[in-house]
Amino acid sequence: MTEPVSSLPETPASDAVAAQPVPVVQAEAGARRRNRRGGRGRAAAPAGAATAAAQPAASARTARPPHPVLLQLAQQYPALFGDSPKPLKRGVFQDLQAALGEALEKDGLKQALALHTRSTRYLNAVASGMARHDLQGVEVEAMAPEHVLHALMEVFRRKKPREGEDLQAKLARRIGLAFVDSGLSRDAYLEKVQLRDPDAQAMVEAALAEVAAQDARAEAVLRAFEGSGADTVEAFADMYGMNIHQVQRQLQRAKQLKA
């Protein structure tokens, strides 16, 4: 099953109709004002007409109900389709057909899986780099770096920033972490995660450049530590007035690069 890309629509759970109804109290007050302005001979609006007119708009705000097949899958496989879904193995459609047979209608299953894999909850799981799972909940395949990145870009596209929040900076950090977790070289990673949007591609390249700068600093810290004669990391950090936790992270990363 192909992972969603950044052009996918919003999660069905949050896909509500944008039109907002006129509050009933305001509508009835407006009707009374219009009656007063209309003078004699003009019939007043029937009682309850404003309320009836507002009801269709009010119901339009209701979010779409969950797909019935998704409800069935959540009951059958709660670890995969529940509140905290896990990424699904490729070919899970055929596995579900084989496992549940005629209990699942083919077109309904296709629709349900499409909705599920486009949901923000599922995309968050993919963006975390979690492995793919089979129907028994067993990890069967590592998540491809390009799928992690595409899910990450889509999750942040849907986010609404809080006051003072810099989502671009947060996304850049997440991209950098995804690149490090991939274990690939810069060129190999960029070859896998090519994006059509030039701005998005530029953001990825900038994030990788920041990782390269951080790696250079980490390697410099490792060389300094090895040449310092300090017996422990704590003594080295104290010698130079450095943050012990930051030094530990830098040394760990430098040793990974060296290995």
Coordinates of C-alpha atoms in Angstrom, one line a residue:
M1 CA 0.0 0.0 0.0
T2 CA 1.4 3.3 -1.0
E3 CA 2.0 5.9 1.6
P4 CA 0.2 9.3 1.3
V5 CA 2.1 12.3 0.1
S6 CA 1.8 15.9 0.9
S7 CA -1.1 16.6 -1.5
L8 CA -3.5 14.4 0.5
P9 CA -6.6 16.0 2.0
E10 CA -7.3 16.7 5.7
T11 CA -8.0 13.8 8.0
P12 CA -11.7 12.8 7.8
A13 CA -12.1 13.4 11.6
S14 CA -11.5 17.1 11.2
D15 CA -13.1 17.6 7.8
A16 CA -16.1 19.7 8.7
V17 CA -18.2 21.9 6.5
A18 CA -17.0 25.5 6.7
A19 CA -20.4 27.1 6.6
Q20 CA -21.5 28.4 10.0
P21 CA -25.2 28.6 10.9
V22 CA -26.9 31.8 12.0
P23 CA -27.6 31.5 15.7
V24 CA -31.3 30.9 16.4
V25 CA -31.5 33.8 18.9
Q26 CA -30.1 36.3 16.4
A27 CA -32.3 35.0 13.6
E28 CA -35.5 35.4 15.6
A29 CA -34.5 38.9 16.8
G30 CA -33.8 39.9 13.2
A31 CA -37.2 38.6 12.2
R32 CA -38.9 40.7 14.9
R33 CA -37.0 43.8 13.8
R34 CA -38.1 43.2 10.2
N35 CA -41.7 42.9 11.3
R36 CA -41.5 46.2 13.1
R37 CA -40.0 47.9 10.1
G38 CA -42.6 46.4 7.7
G39 CA -45.6 48.2 9.2
R40 CA -49.2 47.1 8.9
G41 CA -50.5 44.6 6.4
R42 CA -47.2 42.6 6.4
A43 CA -47.6 39.1 7.8
A44 CA -45.2 38.1 10.6
A45 CA -42.9 35.2 10.0
P46 CA -44.3 31.9 11.3
A47 CA -43.2 30.9 14.8
G48 CA -40.2 28.6 14.6
A49 CA -39.4 29.4 11.0
A50 CA -36.0 30.8 11.9
T51 CA -35.2 27.7 13.9
A52 CA -36.2 25.4 11.1
A53 CA -34.0 27.4 8.7
A54 CA -31.0 27.2 10.9
Q55 CA -31.3 23.4 11.4
P56 CA -29.8 22.3 8.1
A57 CA -26.8 24.6 8.6
A58 CA -26.3 23.3 12.1
S59 CA -26.3 19.7 11.0
A60 CA -23.7 20.6 8.3
R61 CA -21.2 21.3 11.0
T62 CA -21.3 17.7 12.2
A63 CA -18.1 15.8 11.3
R64 CA -18.4 12.8 9.1
P65 CA -19.2 9.6 11.0
P66 CA -16.4 7.0 11.0
H67 CA -16.5 4.5 8.0
P68 CA -18.3 1.3 9.2
V69 CA -15.4 -0.9 7.9
L70 CA -12.9 1.2 9.9
L71 CA -15.0 0.6 13.0
Q72 CA -15.0 -3.1 12.3
L73 CA -11.2 -3.1 11.8
A74 CA -10.7 -1.1 15.0
Q75 CA -12.6 -3.8 16.9
Q76 CA -10.8 -6.7 15.2
Y77 CA -7.3 -5.1 15.3
P78 CA -7.3 -2.4 18.0
A79 CA -3.5 -2.2 18.1
L80 CA -3.3 -1.3 14.4
F81 CA -6.5 0.6 13.8
G82 CA -7.3 2.0 17.3
D83 CA -6.6 5.4 18.8
S84 CA -2.8 4.9 18.4
P85 CA -2.5 3.2 15.0
K86 CA 0.7 1.6 13.7
P87 CA 2.0 1.8 10.2
L88 CA 0.7 -1.1 8.1
K89 CA 2.8 -3.5 6.0
R90 CA 2.5 -3.2 2.3
G91 CA 0.0 -5.8 1.0
V92 CA -2.2 -5.5 4.1
F93 CA -5.3 -5.2 1.8
Q94 CA -4.8 -8.7 0.6
D95 CA -4.0 -9.9 4.1
L96 CA -7.3 -8.5 5.4
Q97 CA -9.2 -10.1 2.6
A98 CA -7.6 -13.4 3.4
A99 CA -8.2 -13.1 7.1
L100 CA -11.8 -11.8 7.1
G101 CA -13.1 -13.1 3.8
E102 CA -16.7 -12.2 2.9
A103 CA -17.1 -10.3 6.2
L104 CA -15.5 -7.3 4.4
E105 CA -16.8 -5.9 1.2
K106 CA -13.9 -5.2 -1.2
D107 CA -14.8 -1.6 -2.2
G108 CA -15.7 -0.7 1.4
L109 CA -12.3 -2.1 2.5
K110 CA -10.5 0.0 -0.1
Q111 CA -12.3 3.2 1.0
A112 CA -11.7 2.5 4.7
L113 CA -7.9 1.9 4.2
A114 CA -7.7 5.0 2.0
L115 CA -9.3 7.1 4.8
H116 CA -7.2 5.5 7.5
T117 CA -3.9 6.0 5.8
R118 CA -4.7 9.7 5.1
S119 CA -5.7 10.4 8.7
T120 CA -3.4 12.6 10.8
R121 CA -3.1 10.0 13.5
Y122 CA -1.8 7.4 10.9
L123 CA 0.5 10.0 9.3
N124 CA 2.0 10.9 12.7
A125 CA 2.9 7.2 13.2
V126 CA 4.6 7.1 9.8
A127 CA 6.4 10.4 10.4
S128 CA 7.8 9.0 13.7
G129 CA 9.8 6.4 11.7
M130 CA 7.9 3.5 13.3
A131 CA 8.3 0.2 11.4
R132 CA 5.5 -1.4 9.4
H133 CA 3.4 -4.1 11.1
D134 CA 1.4 -7.1 10.0
L135 CA -2.0 -8.0 11.2
Q136 CA -0.5 -9.7 14.3
G137 CA 1.2 -6.5 15.3
V138 CA 4.6 -7.8 14.5
E139 CA 7.2 -5.4 12.9
V140 CA 7.9 -6.7 9.4
E141 CA 9.6 -3.9 7.5
A142 CA 11.5 -0.7 8.2
M143 CA 9.7 2.5 7.1
A144 CA 11.3 3.9 3.9
P145 CA 12.9 7.3 4.4
E146 CA 10.8 8.9 1.7
H147 CA 7.6 7.8 3.3
V148 CA 8.7 9.2 6.7
L149 CA 9.5 12.6 5.0
H150 CA 6.3 12.8 3.0
A151 CA 4.2 12.0 6.1
L152 CA 6.2 14.5 8.1
M153 CA 5.6 17.3 5.5
E154 CA 1.9 16.5 5.4
V155 CA 1.5 16.5 9.2
F156 CA 3.1 19.9 9.5
R157 CA 1.1 21.2 6.5
R158 CA -2.1 20.5 8.5
K159 CA -0.8 22.1 11.7
K160 CA -2.1 25.5 12.9
P161 CA 0.7 27.3 14.7
R162 CA 0.1 28.5 18.2
E163 CA 0.9 32.1 19.1
G164 CA 4.7 32.7 18.7
E165 CA 5.3 29.1 17.4
D166 CA 7.7 28.7 14.5
L167 CA 6.5 25.6 12.7
Q168 CA 9.1 25.9 10.0
A169 CA 11.9 25.7 12.5
K170 CA 10.2 22.7 14.2
L171 CA 9.8 21.0 10.8
A172 CA 13.4 21.6 9.9
R173 CA 14.5 19.9 13.1
R174 CA 12.3 16.9 12.5
I175 CA 13.6 16.6 9.0
G176 CA 17.1 16.6 10.4
L177 CA 16.3 13.9 12.9
A178 CA 14.6 11.8 10.2
F179 CA 17.7 12.1 8.1
V180 CA 20.0 11.0 10.9
D181 CA 17.7 8.1 11.7
S182 CA 17.8 6.9 8.1
G183 CA 21.5 6.2 8.4
L184 CA 22.0 7.4 4.8
S185 CA 24.5 9.7 3.4
R186 CA 23.3 13.2 2.3
D187 CA 23.4 12.3 -1.4
A188 CA 21.7 8.9 -0.9
Y189 CA 18.9 10.6 1.2
L190 CA 18.3 13.4 -1.3
E191 CA 18.1 10.8 -4.1
K192 CA 15.4 8.9 -2.2
V193 CA 13.3 11.8 -1.0
Q194 CA 13.0 14.0 -4.1
L195 CA 10.1 16.4 -3.8
R196 CA 8.2 18.2 -6.6
D197 CA 7.8 21.4 -4.6
P198 CA 11.1 23.4 -5.0
D199 CA 10.4 25.2 -1.7
A200 CA 10.0 21.9 0.2
Q201 CA 13.1 20.5 -1.5
A202 CA 15.0 23.6 -0.5
M203 CA 13.8 23.2 3.1
V204 CA 15.1 19.6 3.2
E205 CA 18.5 20.6 1.8
A206 CA 18.7 23.4 4.4
A207 CA 17.9 20.9 7.2
L208 CA 20.6 18.5 6.0
A209 CA 23.1 21.4 5.8
E210 CA 22.3 22.2 9.5
V211 CA 22.9 18.5 10.4
A212 CA 26.2 18.7 8.6
A213 CA 27.2 21.7 10.6
Q214 CA 26.2 20.0 13.9
D215 CA 28.1 16.9 12.9
A216 CA 31.2 19.0 12.3
R217 CA 30.9 20.5 15.7
A218 CA 30.4 17.0 17.2
E219 CA 33.6 15.7 15.6
A220 CA 35.5 18.7 16.8
V221 CA 34.3 18.0 20.4
L222 CA 35.4 14.4 20.1
R223 CA 38.9 15.4 18.9
A224 CA 39.1 17.9 21.8
F225 CA 38.0 15.3 24.3
E226 CA 40.5 12.7 23.0
G227 CA 43.3 15.3 23.2
S228 CA 42.3 16.8 26.6
G229 CA 43.6 14.0 28.8
A230 CA 40.4 14.2 30.8
D231 CA 39.4 10.8 32.4
T232 CA 35.7 11.3 32.1
V233 CA 33.2 13.2 30.0
E234 CA 32.1 15.1 33.2
A235 CA 35.7 16.3 33.8
F236 CA 36.1 17.3 30.1
A237 CA 32.8 19.3 30.2
D238 CA 33.7 21.0 33.5
M239 CA 37.2 21.8 32.1
Y240 CA 35.7 23.9 29.2
G241 CA 32.5 25.0 31.0
M242 CA 30.3 23.0 28.6
N243 CA 26.9 21.4 29.2
I244 CA 27.4 17.8 30.1
H245 CA 24.3 16.5 28.4
Q246 CA 25.1 18.4 25.2
V247 CA 28.7 17.0 25.2
Q248 CA 27.4 13.5 25.7
R249 CA 25.1 13.8 22.7
Q250 CA 27.9 15.3 20.6
L251 CA 30.3 12.6 21.5
Q252 CA 27.8 9.9 20.8
R253 CA 27.0 11.3 17.4
A254 CA 30.7 11.8 16.6
K255 CA 31.4 8.1 17.4
Q256 CA 28.5 7.0 15.2
L257 CA 29.9 9.0 12.3
K258 CA 33.4 7.6 13.0
A259 CA 32.1 4.1 13.0

